Amino acid sequence: MLYFPSGEQSVQLVTEIALNRLYEDALPGYGLYTFVLLGAGFERASGEALARHSELFRMIETYVSTSGGDDGPSAEAHVFLIPIRAGRSPMSPLMDLAAVDLSDLMRRQLGAFLRQRGQIRLATRVERGAGPFLVTALEPSLLPLDGEAPRLLADLSGLGPEHLYSLVDAYDRDIPPELSGRPESLSALRQRLLDLSSKSRSASGSGREADDRRWIFLI
């Protein structure tokens, strides 16, 4: 798993023998964790789906990546976690590094979790959508450890690549010390995404967002 933290922190590669530990027991110490999941059929992606993944990875590589210090995780930092192929150089482009099998496993488990909670339509979107998907948590785990901890899910399947710079900017913010480790930090991110959604609708001339066009979910 490749970690891209906000602030003046370096990219970090974390490996485990047991793959599930990469997303069930991630490196502790960050304020917010965003797991990046590839969409269904990523290996065959073309057109806008391919462009979305490519642009998201490019923005993370160029906008978030830094050669800053190695002080370790910070409770005031947000971090993107991207599943990558074992044995590949982390210096390669993310589009070449992305681990489809690991991402598919994570996406299936997220879908199963949503189905258990009765969110069938959202589970279907996660399982079949073109993606990518972003799952943000306060704790270092893709799914809640206690069943109640909130998750912020962003389904980027319908988002144009031109919006991904603003999207990554919304995530790549240091967390105010008073919000670190608190649900309010997740709420602040959600509000930034809602503001982005509103601006993108205004730019396209569309009105109120229909249910099937929603892409931000608090679960």
N, CA and C of each residue as an Amber inpcrd file, in Angstrom:
protein
   657
   0.8610000  -1.1820000   0.0000000   0.0000000   0.0000000   0.0000000
   0.8990000   1.2350000   0.0000000   0.5790000   2.1750000  -0.8730000
   1.3730000   3.3910000  -0.9680000   0.6090000   4.5310000  -0.3000000
   1.2850000   5.2180000   0.6250000   0.6820000   6.2880000   1.4200000
   1.1260000   7.6470000   0.8760000   0.1450000   8.5180000   0.6340000
   0.4240000   9.8820000   0.1990000  -0.1790000  10.8460000   1.2230000
   0.5940000  11.2700000   2.2240000   0.0540000  12.1570000   3.2560000
   0.1050000  13.6320000   2.8580000  -0.7690000  14.4060000   3.4790000
  -0.7600000  15.8500000   3.2700000   0.3830000  16.4750000   4.0670000
   0.6060000  17.7620000   3.8240000   1.6400000  18.4660000   4.5730000
   3.0340000  18.1190000   4.0890000   3.9910000  18.3620000   4.9240000
   5.4020000  18.1690000   4.5590000   5.8810000  16.7750000   4.9350000
   5.1600000  15.7660000   4.4750000   5.5280000  14.3860000   4.7750000
   5.7520000  13.6150000   3.4860000   6.6530000  12.6590000   3.5390000
   7.0230000  11.9120000   2.3440000   6.0710000  10.7570000   2.0740000
   6.0180000  10.3610000   0.8110000   5.2920000   9.1580000   0.4140000
   5.9230000   7.9570000   1.1110000   5.0780000   7.0180000   1.5290000
   5.5830000   5.8580000   2.2570000   4.9840000   4.5740000   1.7000000
   5.8230000   3.5640000   1.5420000   5.3790000   2.2450000   1.0950000
   5.2560000   1.3350000   2.3080000   4.0870000   0.7030000   2.4550000
   3.8470000  -0.2280000   3.5570000   3.4960000  -1.5850000   2.9600000
   4.1840000  -2.6250000   3.4010000   3.9320000  -3.9770000   2.8970000
   3.5550000  -4.8980000   4.0480000   2.7970000  -5.9360000   3.7320000
   2.3920000  -6.9500000   4.7020000   2.3270000  -8.2950000   3.9930000
   2.6050000  -9.3670000   4.7350000   2.4600000 -10.7090000   4.1730000
   0.9810000 -11.0150000   3.9550000   0.1530000 -10.6590000   4.9250000
  -1.2960000 -10.8600000   4.8180000  -1.9180000  -9.6180000   4.1780000
  -2.4730000  -9.7670000   2.9830000  -2.9920000  -8.6180000   2.2500000
  -4.0730000  -7.8720000   3.0120000  -4.9190000  -8.6120000   3.7430000
  -6.0260000  -7.9490000   4.4240000  -5.5490000  -6.9420000   5.4680000
  -4.3560000  -7.1510000   6.0080000  -3.8420000  -6.2170000   7.0130000
  -3.5440000  -4.8450000   6.4100000  -3.3440000  -4.7940000   5.0970000
  -3.0490000  -3.5220000   4.4460000  -4.2220000  -2.5530000   4.5280000
  -5.4400000  -3.0920000   4.5810000  -6.6050000  -2.2070000   4.6510000
  -7.4420000  -2.4110000   5.9150000  -7.1440000  -3.4510000   6.6880000
  -7.8420000  -3.6450000   7.9590000  -7.0510000  -3.0890000   9.1370000
  -5.7580000  -2.9560000   8.9520000  -4.8840000  -2.5130000  10.0350000
  -3.7720000  -1.6530000   9.4470000  -4.1690000  -0.5100000   8.8930000
  -3.2100000   0.3820000   8.2440000  -2.3210000   1.0630000   9.2860000
  -1.3140000   1.7490000   8.7880000  -0.3580000   2.4290000   9.6590000
  -1.0830000   3.4600000  10.5250000  -1.0210000   3.3400000  11.8430000
  -1.7560000   4.2750000  12.7060000  -1.0600000   5.6340000  12.8000000
  -1.8300000   6.6230000  13.2440000  -1.2360000   7.9160000  13.5470000
  -1.6980000   9.0770000  12.6900000  -2.3720000   8.8000000  11.5570000
  -2.8780000   9.8830000  10.7180000  -4.2560000  10.3320000  11.2020000
  -4.6330000  11.5460000  10.7990000  -5.9180000  12.0830000  11.2300000
  -7.0880000  11.5790000  10.4110000  -6.9010000  11.4540000   9.0990000
  -7.9280000  10.9250000   8.2000000  -7.2670000  10.0040000   7.1820000
  -7.9410000   8.8910000   6.9030000  -7.4480000   7.9020000   5.9470000
  -8.4200000   7.8190000   4.7790000  -7.9170000   7.9680000   3.5530000
  -8.7570000   7.7900000   2.3710000  -8.2030000   6.6490000   1.5280000
  -8.9780000   5.5670000   1.4600000  -8.6060000   4.4010000   0.6630000
  -9.1130000   4.6120000  -0.7640000  -8.2190000   4.4610000  -1.7300000
  -8.5580000   4.6490000  -3.1390000  -8.8390000   3.2830000  -3.7570000
 -10.0630000   3.1040000  -4.2620000 -10.4720000   1.8340000  -4.8630000
 -10.7070000   2.0290000  -6.3590000 -10.1510000   1.1340000  -7.1450000
 -10.3660000   1.1680000  -8.5890000 -11.8010000   0.7640000  -8.9140000
 -12.2940000   1.2530000 -10.0330000 -13.6330000   0.8760000 -10.4540000
 -13.6770000  -0.5260000 -11.0350000 -14.8890000  -1.0440000 -11.1880000
 -15.0670000  -2.3630000 -11.8000000 -14.5480000  -2.3350000 -13.2370000
 -13.8300000  -3.3820000 -13.6200000 -13.3130000  -3.4630000 -14.9800000
 -12.1910000  -2.4960000 -15.2800000 -11.4230000  -2.1270000 -14.2570000
 -10.3500000  -1.1460000 -14.4420000  -9.3770000  -1.5590000 -15.5480000
  -9.0680000  -2.8420000 -15.6250000  -8.0910000  -3.3010000 -16.6160000
  -8.5730000  -3.0940000 -18.0500000  -9.8930000  -2.9900000 -18.2180000
 -10.4600000  -2.7940000 -19.5620000 -11.0040000  -1.3780000 -19.7400000
 -10.6950000  -0.5030000 -18.7930000 -11.2620000   0.8460000 -18.8100000
 -10.8160000   1.6180000 -20.0500000 -11.7310000   2.4460000 -20.5440000
 -11.4250000   3.3100000 -21.6830000 -12.2320000   4.5900000 -21.5270000
 -12.0100000   5.5320000 -22.4070000 -12.7880000   6.7620000 -22.3980000
 -12.6830000   7.5110000 -21.0840000 -13.8320000   8.0010000 -20.5930000
 -13.8340000   8.8240000 -19.3790000 -13.4100000   8.0400000 -18.1470000
 -13.7600000   6.7600000 -18.0750000 -13.3710000   5.9550000 -16.9150000
 -11.8520000   5.8870000 -16.8010000 -11.2010000   5.6460000 -17.9120000
  -9.7380000   5.6020000 -17.9200000  -9.1650000   6.9760000 -17.6000000
  -9.7610000   8.0120000 -18.1710000  -9.2760000   9.3740000 -17.9370000
  -9.4230000   9.7740000 -16.4710000 -10.5290000   9.3600000 -15.8300000
 -10.7340000   9.6920000 -14.4150000  -9.6640000   9.0620000 -13.5380000
  -9.4280000   7.7730000 -13.7290000  -8.4010000   7.1000000 -12.9300000
  -7.0330000   7.7330000 -13.1650000  -6.7240000   7.9470000 -14.4270000
  -5.4180000   8.5010000 -14.7720000  -5.2210000   9.8870000 -14.1690000
  -6.2510000  10.7270000 -14.2690000  -6.1340000  12.0920000 -13.7500000
  -6.0990000  12.1040000 -12.2270000  -6.8740000  11.2360000 -11.5820000
  -6.8290000  11.1610000 -10.1220000  -5.4270000  10.7840000  -9.6600000
  -4.8610000   9.7530000 -10.2700000  -3.5190000   9.3340000  -9.8820000
  -2.4860000  10.4250000 -10.1920000  -2.6540000  11.0850000 -11.3200000
  -1.7080000  12.1500000 -11.6720000  -1.7700000  13.2860000 -10.6620000
  -2.9760000  13.6400000 -10.2350000  -3.1260000  14.7100000  -9.2560000
  -2.5050000  14.3120000  -7.9120000  -2.7180000  13.0660000  -7.5090000
  -2.1410000  12.6110000  -6.2390000  -0.6200000  12.5930000  -6.3260000
  -0.1050000  12.1100000  -7.4500000   1.3540000  12.0420000  -7.6270000
   1.9970000  13.4220000  -7.6280000   1.3750000  14.3670000  -8.3110000
   2.0150000  15.6660000  -8.5000000   1.6030000  16.6990000  -7.4610000
   0.3800000  16.5930000  -6.9600000  -0.1350000  17.6080000  -6.0430000
   0.1200000  17.2340000  -4.5870000  -0.0500000  15.9460000  -4.2660000
   0.0960000  15.5030000  -2.8790000   1.5280000  15.0970000  -2.5800000
   2.1730000  14.4410000  -3.5490000   3.5210000  13.9150000  -3.3250000
   4.4980000  15.0240000  -2.9680000   5.3790000  14.7370000  -2.0150000
   6.3490000  15.7250000  -1.5600000   7.6410000  15.0370000  -1.1830000
   8.6940000  15.7910000  -1.1720000   9.9870000  15.2680000  -0.7180000
  10.3000000  15.7950000   0.6740000   9.2530000  16.0020000   1.4530000
   9.4090000  16.5620000   2.7900000  10.0660000  15.6040000   3.7530000
   9.9590000  15.9220000   5.0340000  10.6470000  15.1550000   6.0620000
  10.0280000  13.8000000   6.3040000  10.6950000  13.0120000   7.1250000
  10.2410000  11.6650000   7.4620000   9.9400000  11.5820000   8.9530000
   9.0660000  12.4490000   9.4150000   8.7610000  12.5000000  10.8410000
   7.7250000  11.4700000  11.2600000   7.2300000  10.6770000  10.3260000
   6.2240000   9.6860000  10.6580000   4.8270000  10.2710000  10.5860000
   3.8080000   9.4310000  10.8050000   2.4210000   9.8840000  10.7130000
   2.1240000  11.0450000  11.6600000   1.2450000  11.9180000  11.2070000
   0.8200000  13.0560000  12.0200000  -0.6930000  13.0380000  12.1560000
  -1.1820000  13.3020000  13.3500000  -2.6220000  13.3320000  13.6000000
  -3.2970000  14.4950000  12.8920000  -2.5110000  15.4200000  12.3730000
  -3.0680000  16.5680000  11.6580000  -2.9940000  16.3870000  10.1430000
  -2.6180000  15.1860000   9.7070000  -2.4610000  14.9290000   8.2700000
  -3.5550000  14.0050000   7.7480000  -3.9950000  14.3010000   6.5300000
  -4.8250000  13.3720000   5.7620000  -3.8940000  12.5150000   4.9170000
  -4.2800000  11.2580000   4.6590000  -3.4300000  10.4010000   3.8350000
  -4.2800000   9.6060000   2.8380000  -3.8330000   9.5970000   1.5690000
  -4.3930000   8.7010000   0.5630000  -3.6580000   7.3690000   0.6490000
  -4.4060000   6.2570000   0.5950000  -3.8100000   4.9240000   0.5720000
  -4.1900000   4.2530000  -0.7460000  -3.1840000   3.8790000  -1.5210000
  -3.4160000   3.3160000  -2.8470000  -2.8380000   1.9110000  -2.9190000
  -3.6840000   0.9110000  -3.2130000  -3.1740000  -0.4620000  -3.3320000
  -2.2980000  -0.6020000  -4.5690000  -1.0670000  -1.0810000  -4.3710000
  -0.1520000  -1.2340000  -5.5030000   0.3570000  -2.6670000  -5.5760000
   0.8820000  -3.0180000  -6.7310000   1.3810000  -4.3640000  -6.9650000
   2.6640000  -4.6150000  -6.1790000   2.7660000  -5.8000000  -5.6220000
   3.9660000  -6.1720000  -4.8770000   5.1480000  -6.3040000  -5.8260000
   6.3040000  -5.9110000  -5.3450000   7.5230000  -6.0890000  -6.1100000
   7.7880000  -5.0390000  -7.1600000   6.8980000  -4.0430000  -7.2700000
   7.1080000  -2.9770000  -8.2470000   7.7140000  -1.7620000  -7.5640000
   8.5070000  -1.0170000  -8.2970000   9.1200000   0.1840000  -7.7400000
   8.0530000   1.2320000  -7.4590000   8.0130000   1.7700000  -6.2280000
   7.0180000   2.8060000  -5.9220000   7.2520000   4.0990000  -6.6890000
   8.3610000   4.1750000  -7.4140000   8.6450000   5.3620000  -8.2110000
   7.9710000   5.3060000  -9.5800000   7.4050000   4.1560000  -9.9350000
   6.7070000   4.0310000 -11.2150000   5.3970000   4.8120000 -11.1730000
   4.8420000   5.1720000 -12.3450000   3.5490000   5.8630000 -12.3580000
   2.4670000   5.0280000 -11.6750000   1.5750000   5.6950000 -10.9550000
   0.5400000   4.9790000 -10.2190000  -0.3570000   4.1510000 -11.1330000
  -0.5950000   4.6130000 -12.3410000  -1.4290000   3.8370000 -13.2630000
  -0.8060000   2.4740000 -13.5550000   0.5210000   2.3960000 -13.5010000
   1.2070000   1.1250000 -13.7330000   1.3210000   0.2990000 -12.4570000
   1.2110000   0.9600000 -11.3170000   1.3990000   0.2840000 -10.0330000
   0.1090000  -0.2850000  -9.4520000  -1.0220000   0.2840000  -9.8170000
  -2.2900000  -0.0510000  -9.1620000  -2.5510000  -1.5550000  -9.1570000
  -2.8780000  -2.0780000  -7.9740000  -3.1130000  -3.5150000  -7.7930000
  -4.6000000  -3.8120000  -7.9570000  -4.9660000  -4.3490000  -9.1000000
  -6.3730000  -4.6030000  -9.3990000  -6.9570000  -5.6460000  -8.4440000
  -6.2380000  -6.7420000  -8.2200000  -6.7670000  -7.8190000  -7.3780000
  -7.0360000  -7.3340000  -5.9570000  -6.0910000  -6.6020000  -5.3840000
  -6.2670000  -6.1060000  -4.0190000  -7.4030000  -5.0890000  -3.9600000
  -7.4460000  -4.2000000  -4.9230000  -8.5180000  -3.2100000  -4.9540000
  -9.8790000  -3.8790000  -5.1080000  -9.9730000  -4.8900000  -5.9760000
 -11.2430000  -5.6020000  -6.1570000 -11.6780000  -6.2780000  -4.8610000
 -10.7240000  -6.8440000  -4.1370000 -11.0370000  -7.4710000  -2.8500000
 -11.6020000  -6.4360000  -1.8820000 -10.9730000  -5.2870000  -1.8100000
 -11.4390000  -4.2240000  -0.9250000 -12.8290000  -3.7440000  -1.3370000
 -13.0420000  -3.6100000  -2.6420000 -14.3350000  -3.1280000  -3.1360000
 -15.4410000  -4.1410000  -2.8580000 -15.1240000  -5.4370000  -3.0130000
 -16.1250000  -6.4710000  -2.7080000 -16.4870000  -6.4660000  -1.2260000
 -15.5010000  -6.2920000  -0.3750000 -15.7830000  -6.2780000   1.0600000
 -16.6010000  -5.0500000   1.4450000 -16.3140000  -3.9270000   0.8090000
 -17.1220000  -2.7330000   1.0540000 -18.5550000  -2.9650000   0.5890000
 -18.7190000  -3.5760000  -0.5850000 -20.0590000  -3.8750000  -1.0780000
 -20.8140000  -4.8010000  -0.1410000 -20.1390000  -5.8330000   0.3640000
 -20.7780000  -6.7690000   1.2900000 -21.1820000  -6.0640000   2.5820000
 -20.3320000  -5.1700000   3.0520000 -20.6400000  -4.4040000   4.2680000
 -21.8900000  -3.5460000   4.0610000 -21.9770000  -2.8920000   2.9130000
 -23.1410000  -2.0540000   2.6240000 -24.4130000  -2.8910000   2.5220000
 -24.3130000  -4.0690000   1.9290000 -25.4810000  -4.9450000   1.8330000
 -25.9430000  -5.3910000   3.2160000 -25.0030000  -5.6800000   4.1000000
 -25.3550000  -6.0650000   5.4630000 -26.1130000  -4.9520000   6.1760000
 -25.8230000  -3.7230000   5.7940000 -26.4880000  -2.5780000   6.4140000
 -27.7460000  -2.1610000   5.6630000 -28.1310000  -2.9460000   4.6620000
 -29.3580000  -2.6730000   3.9310000 -29.2350000  -1.6160000   2.8530000
 -28.0180000  -1.1940000   2.5270000 -27.8100000  -0.1650000   1.5090000
 -27.5060000  -0.8420000   0.1660000 -28.5350000  -1.4910000  -0.3640000
 -28.3710000  -2.3490000  -1.5330000 -27.9880000  -1.5480000  -2.7770000
 -28.6600000  -0.4350000  -3.0090000 -28.3740000   0.3530000  -4.2130000
 -26.9510000   0.9000000  -4.1910000 -26.5280000   1.3510000  -3.0250000
 -25.1700000   1.8760000  -2.9200000 -24.1510000   0.7500000  -3.0770000
 -24.4600000  -0.4150000  -2.5110000 -23.5720000  -1.5700000  -2.6650000
 -23.4080000  -1.9300000  -4.1400000 -24.5070000  -1.8840000  -4.8830000
 -24.4530000  -2.2070000  -6.3080000 -23.5910000  -1.2010000  -7.0640000
 -23.6950000   0.0720000  -6.6890000 -22.8500000   1.0930000  -7.3210000
 -21.3790000   0.8000000  -7.0790000 -21.0590000   0.4280000  -5.8560000
 -19.6650000   0.1430000  -5.5130000 -19.1680000  -1.0910000  -6.2600000
 -20.0120000  -2.1030000  -6.3490000 -19.6040000  -3.3670000  -6.9740000
 -19.4910000  -3.2720000  -8.4930000 -20.3170000  -2.4210000  -9.1080000
 -20.3840000  -2.4000000 -10.5730000 -19.9410000  -1.0810000 -11.1970000
 -19.7700000  -0.0510000 -10.3920000 -19.4840000   1.2730000 -10.9280000
 -18.1130000   1.3940000 -11.5700000 -18.0030000   2.3650000 -12.4840000
 -16.7470000   2.5800000 -13.2090000 -15.6640000   3.1660000 -12.3240000
 -16.0880000   3.8270000 -11.2280000 -15.1330000   4.3550000 -10.2710000
 -14.2880000   5.4940000 -10.8260000 -13.2260000   5.8170000 -10.0940000
 -12.7910000   5.2110000  -8.8260000 -13.6680000   5.6250000  -7.6480000
 -13.4030000   4.9910000  -6.4960000 -14.1250000   5.2610000  -5.2650000
 -13.1310000   5.6680000  -4.1800000 -13.5410000   6.6010000  -3.3400000
 -12.7150000   7.0420000  -2.2180000 -13.4870000   6.7930000  -0.9260000
 -12.8610000   6.0990000   0.0080000 -13.4920000   5.7900000   1.2960000
 -12.6330000   6.4020000   2.3950000 -13.2090000   7.3450000   3.1280000
 -12.4520000   8.0800000   4.1450000 -12.9330000   7.7280000   5.5390000
 -11.9700000   7.5630000   6.4440000 -12.2700000   7.1530000   7.8110000
 -11.3480000   7.8580000   8.7950000 -11.7980000   7.9030000  10.0450000
 -10.9600000   8.4220000  11.1240000  -9.9590000   7.3730000  11.5970000
 -10.3060000   6.1190000  11.3940000  -9.4690000   5.0280000  11.8790000
  -8.7470000   4.3570000  10.7140000  -7.6430000   3.6710000  10.9910000
  -6.8310000   3.0820000   9.9140000  -7.3860000   1.7700000   9.3810000
  -8.6320000   1.8060000   8.9390000  -9.2850000   0.5980000   8.4500000
 -10.3350000   0.9710000   7.4160000 -10.4020000   0.1860000   6.3500000
 -11.3930000   0.4450000   5.3070000 -12.8100000   0.3680000   5.8570000
 -13.0830000  -0.6510000   6.6620000 -14.4070000  -0.8460000   7.2430000
 -14.3720000  -0.5380000   8.7380000 -15.5060000  -0.1520000   9.3100000
 -15.5340000   0.1990000  10.7360000 -15.0850000  -0.9500000  11.6270000
 -14.2930000  -0.6150000  12.6280000 -13.8220000  -1.6230000  13.5680000
 -14.8930000  -1.9730000  14.5890000 -15.7910000  -1.0170000  14.8740000
 -16.8250000  -1.2630000  15.8810000 -18.2310000  -1.2750000  15.2980000
 -18.3380000  -1.1790000  13.9800000 -19.6440000  -1.2220000  13.3320000
 -20.3850000   0.0960000  13.3070000 -19.9100000   1.0800000  14.0570000
 -20.6210000   2.3470000  14.1540000 -19.8210000   3.5350000  13.6110000
 -18.5110000   3.4040000  13.5390000 -17.6880000   4.5310000  13.1010000
 -18.0680000   4.9440000  11.6790000 -18.2080000   6.2440000  11.4250000
 -18.6610000   6.7030000  10.1040000 -17.5980000   6.5400000   9.0280000
 -18.0750000   6.4310000   7.7950000 -17.2220000   6.4200000   6.6170000
 -17.8060000   7.4050000   5.6130000 -16.9270000   8.1180000   4.9290000
 -17.3480000   9.0180000   3.8590000 -16.9650000   8.3670000   2.5390000
 -17.9660000   8.0780000   1.7280000 -17.7540000   7.4010000   0.4510000
 -18.0120000   8.3720000  -0.6910000 -17.0390000   8.4860000  -1.5820000
 -17.2000000   9.3070000  -2.7840000 -17.1230000   8.3930000  -4.0030000
 -18.2070000   8.3640000  -4.7700000 -18.2630000   7.5870000  -6.0090000
 -17.9710000   8.5460000  -7.1600000 -16.7900000   8.4320000  -7.7320000
 -16.3680000   9.3680000  -8.7700000 -16.7920000   8.9380000 -10.1700000
 -17.6230000   7.9050000 -10.2630000 -17.9830000   7.3320000 -11.5650000
 -18.5720000   8.3570000 -12.5310000 -19.2890000   9.3440000 -12.0140000
 -19.9170000  10.3240000 -12.8930000 -19.2280000  11.6730000 -12.9050000
 -18.0640000  11.7480000 -12.2840000 -17.3560000  13.0260000 -12.1800000
 -16.3940000  13.1890000 -13.3520000 -16.4260000  14.3440000 -13.9750000
 -15.5270000  14.5980000 -15.0940000 -14.0910000  14.7650000 -14.6300000
 -13.1290000  14.3280000 -15.4220000 -11.7170000  14.4620000 -15.0440000
 -11.3090000  15.8950000 -14.7440000 -12.0180000  16.8560000 -15.3330000
 -11.6670000  18.2640000 -15.1230000 -11.9050000  18.7260000 -13.6870000
 -12.6700000  17.9450000 -12.9130000 -12.9610000  18.3260000 -11.5280000
 -11.9920000  17.7030000 -10.5210000 -11.0660000  16.8840000 -10.9830000
 -10.2610000  16.1060000 -10.0430000  -9.1760000  16.9230000  -9.3510000
  -8.7360000  18.0000000  -9.9690000  -7.7920000  18.8710000  -9.2580000
  -8.4560000  19.4380000  -8.0040000  -9.6620000  19.9670000  -8.1660000
 -10.3870000  20.5300000  -7.0240000 -10.7360000  19.4510000  -6.0090000
 -11.0300000  18.2560000  -6.4990000 -11.3500000  17.1500000  -5.5990000
 -10.1570000  16.8050000  -4.7150000  -9.0030000  16.6060000  -5.3300000
  -7.8110000  16.2580000  -4.5540000  -7.4540000  17.3900000  -3.5930000
  -7.6410000  18.6190000  -4.0350000  -7.3910000  19.7630000  -3.1570000
  -8.2930000  19.7260000  -1.9270000  -9.5400000  19.2890000  -2.1070000
 -10.4720000  19.2100000  -0.9770000 -10.0120000  18.1880000   0.0610000
  -9.3820000  17.1240000  -0.3980000  -8.8910000  16.0890000   0.5150000
  -7.5440000  16.4610000   1.1360000  -6.6940000  17.0610000   0.3390000
  -5.2990000  17.2690000   0.7320000  -5.1560000  18.5100000   1.6120000
  -5.7720000  18.4590000   2.7690000  -5.7120000  19.5680000   3.7270000
  -5.2590000  19.0380000   5.0820000  -4.3860000  19.7870000   5.7240000
  -4.0570000  19.4400000   7.0970000  -5.2870000  19.6450000   7.9710000
  -5.3780000  18.8650000   9.0290000  -6.5320000  18.8980000   9.9220000
  -6.2280000  19.8250000  11.0960000  -7.0890000  20.7950000  11.3790000
  -6.8520000  21.6580000  12.5440000  -6.6980000  20.8190000  13.8110000
  -5.7650000  21.1710000  14.6750000  -5.5180000  20.3570000  15.8780000
  -6.7720000  20.0840000  16.6970000  -7.6750000  21.0660000  16.7550000
  -8.8710000  20.8920000  17.5780000  -9.8580000  19.8850000  16.9800000
  -9.6890000  19.5500000  15.6840000 -10.5790000  18.5840000  15.0390000
  -9.9380000  17.2130000  14.8710000  -8.6630000  17.1090000  15.1320000
  -7.9430000  15.8590000  14.9050000  -8.5590000  14.7120000  15.7070000
  -8.8530000  13.6160000  14.9970000  -9.4180000  12.4390000  15.6420000
 -10.8960000  12.5430000  15.9520000 -11.5280000  13.6140000  15.5210000
 -12.9370000  13.8410000  15.8280000 -13.7930000  13.7250000  14.5630000
 -15.0600000  13.3100000  14.7210000 -15.9470000  13.2080000  13.5540000
 -16.0940000  14.5260000  12.8050000 -15.8690000  15.6360000  13.4900000
 -15.9940000  16.9400000  12.8350000 -15.0040000  17.1040000  11.6820000
 -13.8550000  16.4320000  11.7680000 -12.8940000  16.5330000  10.6660000
 -13.4340000  15.8420000   9.4180000 -14.1620000  14.7510000   9.6080000
 -14.8020000  14.0650000   8.4910000 -15.9420000  14.9240000   7.9330000
 -16.6690000  15.5800000   8.8310000 -17.7590000  16.4600000   8.4000000
 -17.2330000  17.6440000   7.5950000 -16.0660000  18.1630000   7.9940000
 -15.4770000  19.2890000   7.2680000 -15.0990000  18.8750000   5.8480000
 -14.5530000  17.6750000   5.7010000 -14.2300000  17.1610000   4.3670000
 -15.5050000  16.9780000   3.5570000 -16.5260000  16.4150000   4.1650000
 -17.7980000  16.2210000   3.4630000 -18.3420000  17.5540000   2.9580000
 -18.2350000  18.5930000   3.7720000 -18.7480000  19.8950000   3.3580000
 -17.9540000  20.4470000   2.1790000 -16.6440000  20.2430000   2.1810000
 -15.8390000  20.7040000   1.0430000 -16.2490000  19.9800000  -0.2350000
 -16.5490000  18.6890000  -0.1190000 -16.9800000  17.9320000  -1.2950000
 -18.3640000  18.3780000  -1.7600000 -19.2480000  18.6660000  -0.8150000
 -20.5760000  19.1640000  -1.1850000 -20.4680000  20.5120000  -1.8890000
 -19.5600000  21.3540000  -1.4160000 -19.3370000  22.6480000  -2.0780000
 -18.8240000  22.4330000  -3.5000000 -17.9200000  21.4710000  -3.6570000
 -17.3990000  21.1520000  -4.9880000 -18.5110000  20.6360000  -5.8920000
 -19.3720000  19.7860000  -5.3430000 -20.4850000  19.2460000  -6.1180000
 -21.4140000  20.3600000  -6.5810000 -21.6790000  21.3060000  -5.6800000
 -22.5520000  22.4260000  -6.0210000 -21.9420000  23.2870000  -7.1240000
 -20.6400000  23.5380000  -7.0270000 -19.9700000  24.3560000  -8.0430000
 -19.9580000  23.6590000  -9.3970000 -19.7470000  22.3430000  -9.3860000
 -19.7030000  21.6180000 -10.6580000 -21.0740000  21.6090000 -11.3200000
 -22.1470000  21.5320000 -10.5100000 -23.4950000  21.5910000 -11.0820000
 -23.7840000  22.9710000 -11.6400000 -23.3370000  24.0040000 -10.9260000
 -23.5560000  25.3700000 -11.4030000 -22.8290000  25.6080000 -12.7190000
 -21.6050000  25.0760000 -12.8080000 -20.8180000  25.2700000 -14.0270000
 -21.4500000  24.5720000 -15.2210000 -22.1200000  23.4400000 -14.9510000
 -22.7370000  22.6940000 -16.0500000 -24.1530000  23.1590000 -16.3440000
 -24.6710000  24.0580000 -15.4770000 -26.0130000  24.5760000 -15.6880000
 -27.1090000  23.6690000 -15.1870000 -26.7450000  22.5950000 -14.4750000
 -27.7590000  21.6840000 -13.9460000 -28.2830000  22.2120000 -12.6270000
 -29.4490000  21.7750000 -12.2560000 -30.0750000  22.2630000 -11.0340000
 -29.8170000  21.3660000  -9.8510000 -30.8760000  21.1290000  -9.0880000
 -30.7670000  20.3120000  -7.8860000 -30.3400000  18.8900000  -8.2560000
 -29.4640000  18.3440000  -7.4490000 -28.8950000  17.0360000  -7.7540000
 -29.9200000  15.9270000  -7.5520000 -30.1420000  15.1160000  -8.5820000
 -31.0420000  13.9760000  -8.4740000 -30.3790000  12.8660000  -7.6790000
 -31.2050000  11.9820000  -7.1070000 -30.6700000  10.9110000  -6.2660000
 -29.6480000  10.0580000  -7.0050000 -29.9140000   9.7780000  -8.2970000
 -28.9930000   8.9110000  -9.0310000 -27.7280000   9.6380000  -9.4740000
 -27.6650000  10.9510000  -9.2230000 -26.4610000  11.7130000  -9.5430000
 -25.6300000  12.0160000  -8.3040000 -26.1370000  11.6540000  -7.1440000
 -25.3740000  11.8740000  -5.9150000 -24.0890000  11.0570000  -5.9540000
 -23.0250000  11.6270000  -5.4120000 -21.7690000  10.8770000  -5.4040000
 -21.0520000  10.9510000  -4.0580000 -21.6390000  11.6340000  -3.0910000
 -21.0460000  11.7590000  -1.7590000 -22.0030000  11.1240000  -0.7510000
 -21.5080000  10.1590000   0.0050000 -22.3650000   9.4180000   0.9350000
 -21.6680000   9.2830000   2.2890000 -22.3970000   9.5780000   3.3500000
 -21.8970000   9.3440000   4.7020000 -22.5210000   8.0460000   5.1870000
 -21.7020000   7.0540000   5.4500000 -22.2260000   5.7250000   5.7980000
 -21.7140000   5.2860000   7.1660000
